């Protein structure tokens, strides 16, 4: 075992500051501080040097160009994400390495291992199938798949032919799928008959059918994960396994322009309507590749496991493109972490000798709660590095993860980023450190991050402000919101102007430049690692014919980080009851999905409003958190607050 990470107790800023071990320093791709100064002096040159490591059909003419809401990277360059993920390794003679390990939930099913060559073959076949269905470069393709290897195959096949994918989380409702297919204008949808979750076979096809209704979707490709016993819509639905059978495995990768759309991914903003975040090919490829490599210390032979779902950006970048572009083995697990028991995570790590584990604080808190007995039954000595993402991590979870899972020898890479950034932006590097609980660290080399006050001036070290990213923007930063460039401008570039991207996250920085993320400053929640707008839950609840008014706020939760709490005014004549509560939960399930379920529904007579009639969510938030409610003088109905205090048992 390598030497324990040194614990420096005398650090003036934090009690717990950990530094890389000698072994980590020696092994890491970068272990010299100077990388930061070097990248800062010339960010464009820095990113261009990283880009040289990928395969380009045609070299770019210019690295970066800026215009308001129209910044570009690697201008004139031609490349393909799938070529860089697969062909590049095969051409280098590494085609027999394992690209993907897929672990099914039922323990009596064997894990599936696909080499780079095998994955290349399946991807090329599906790419040809899509072409045969009329999909051309630029056409959007919907993917509504669970955690099965075909999800990666489908994304790669789309990338191969230059058809931007739009992946929809499989636990999202048919309504969510429908909205996304309509907004993206997808004519083809790839889905599955179902999947296993907590020992139950979940019928996904039924949701796909309901969601495809009333959309431009003309063809549905169905992967048979279960017994295939689902109704097939003649003329529209086709079995994946039948389609790929008779099709050629030769499909040259499309030469994509750097700025060609690579994919869309819908995410929550502050309104009820999710936005289609656009990522383009060149910048996304470069930043995904190099951040995966440096952040997670990816080397030949590594068996890396990111536990995110493919339906989220973390799954896109750090299950699929990032690790595959690095030629390592990426592990996917289909199901729940407590099947057959609470040791499943650790059993998978032991069985596959996982070297890097990347998961979310909400999962870590759950494992911690389940107890040390589970991880201690397994051999976790293959682990070399741990990662976390999705929400601020609390110190207890950090230290537990570090000691119990990492054995005190693995650095924790706390990566702060967003769907919009496509790849990580703020985290310390394994060979440089330091690793400080609750502190993400410094912006990745070449990323210019500053903490600003509301007026746009940098705040002094130790003080809170808003995290902003400056131009030259990181190459993978979104190029826009699909079909709504005005919203793009207003959301990200109205606070600090076109050269400073507004993240909506609050943060602080210490004297060493380490950033601590304090959380969203808008009405976006992180519920068990899932990003969700309070407005989405509100608009779902408002669709019930029993509800006259509704306000949703987030409340901290021990395991999930945050959960939605709904204040509901029922229509007159509707009796308050648990039945109605259940009905409202069902409404949320069917409109968004179970991830958005309110943790509590509080029936109230009134909610605090401004004189102009706007609901004061700030007050509701303070009430459910037992925090001071602040100034009530501008309220139209200050009396409502006393009533609410009683309802929520307020003691603040
Ligand atoms: C939050 C997920 C603290 C943050 C990659 C951000 C984090 C939102 C961290 C984006 C972290 C993500 N520490 N907060 N390490 N990582 N967040 O788009 O509030 O699903 O704005 O992307 O998650 O969520 P999204």
XYZ file of N, CA and C and ligand atoms in Angstrom, residues 267 312-314 388-393 414-420 426 440 503-505 517 519-520 526 529-531, ligand 1:
112
model
N -32.126 20.119 -19.524
C -31.899 20.254 -18.090
C -32.811 21.329 -17.530
N -27.991 11.753 -17.600
C -27.483 13.033 -17.100
C -26.168 13.351 -17.783
N -25.747 14.599 -17.668
C -24.491 14.993 -18.323
C -23.317 14.173 -17.787
N -23.362 13.831 -16.501
C -22.249 13.062 -15.940
C -22.108 11.726 -16.659
N -16.397 12.815 -6.662
C -17.754 13.148 -6.261
C -18.269 14.288 -7.130
N -19.583 14.326 -7.311
C -20.205 15.324 -8.186
C -21.688 15.481 -7.886
N -22.199 16.642 -8.209
C -23.643 16.824 -8.243
C -24.187 17.811 -7.240
N -23.520 17.954 -6.121
C -24.008 18.855 -5.080
C -22.861 19.038 -4.089
N -22.978 20.042 -3.245
C -21.918 20.220 -2.252
C -21.868 18.993 -1.328
N -20.679 18.547 -1.018
C -20.547 17.374 -0.138
C -20.312 17.880 1.285
N -13.369 16.378 -6.015
C -14.718 16.939 -5.881
C -14.941 17.859 -7.077
N -15.625 17.336 -8.084
C -15.749 18.053 -9.352
C -17.005 18.904 -9.392
N -16.828 20.184 -9.510
C -17.982 21.072 -9.709
C -18.122 21.378 -11.191
N -19.297 21.180 -11.700
C -19.591 21.530 -13.094
C -21.082 21.444 -13.314
N -21.520 21.590 -14.561
C -22.942 21.663 -14.873
C -23.221 21.036 -16.241
N -24.488 20.751 -16.482
C -24.888 20.272 -17.812
C -24.357 21.240 -18.869
N -24.450 22.531 -18.558
C -24.034 23.554 -19.511
C -22.542 23.520 -19.792
N -14.261 22.946 -11.996
C -13.538 23.262 -10.760
C -13.305 21.987 -9.963
N -14.196 22.188 -3.510
C -13.937 21.574 -4.817
C -12.485 21.819 -5.241
N -23.064 31.315 -13.501
C -23.310 29.885 -13.239
C -24.552 29.589 -12.405
N -25.045 30.593 -11.686
C -26.149 30.395 -10.725
C -25.708 29.664 -9.462
N -24.407 29.503 -9.263
C -23.922 28.888 -8.027
C -23.232 29.927 -7.157
N -18.030 25.517 -3.149
C -19.338 25.805 -3.743
C -20.375 25.769 -2.622
N -23.755 26.315 -3.256
C -25.028 25.825 -3.779
C -25.704 26.817 -4.709
N -26.795 26.378 -5.292
C -27.511 27.197 -6.271
C -28.091 28.438 -5.610
N -31.000 20.344 -6.165
C -30.279 19.121 -6.491
C -30.855 18.027 -5.604
N -28.952 14.213 -6.268
C -28.072 14.340 -7.429
C -28.796 14.649 -8.727
N -30.111 14.788 -8.677
C -30.860 15.116 -9.896
C -31.236 16.580 -9.901
N -30.962 17.214 -11.003
C -31.236 18.647 -11.089
C -32.695 18.882 -11.471
C -24.366 21.373 -8.498
C -24.087 17.999 -12.818
C -21.238 21.420 -5.364
C -24.267 22.858 -8.775
C -22.624 17.833 -13.238
C -24.471 22.936 -10.269
C -22.198 20.814 -7.375
C -25.453 21.842 -10.519
C -21.089 19.999 -7.679
C -25.391 21.303 -11.912
C -20.038 19.913 -6.715
C -22.489 19.929 -9.326
N -20.158 20.644 -5.575
N -22.264 21.520 -6.232
N -18.965 19.146 -6.882
N -21.308 19.455 -8.894
N -23.045 20.736 -8.419
O -26.466 20.310 -14.531
O -25.299 23.511 -8.085
O -27.075 18.215 -13.255
O -24.941 24.187 -10.707
O -24.696 18.911 -13.644
O -25.108 20.821 -9.580
O -26.192 20.172 -12.052
P -26.187 19.376 -13.421
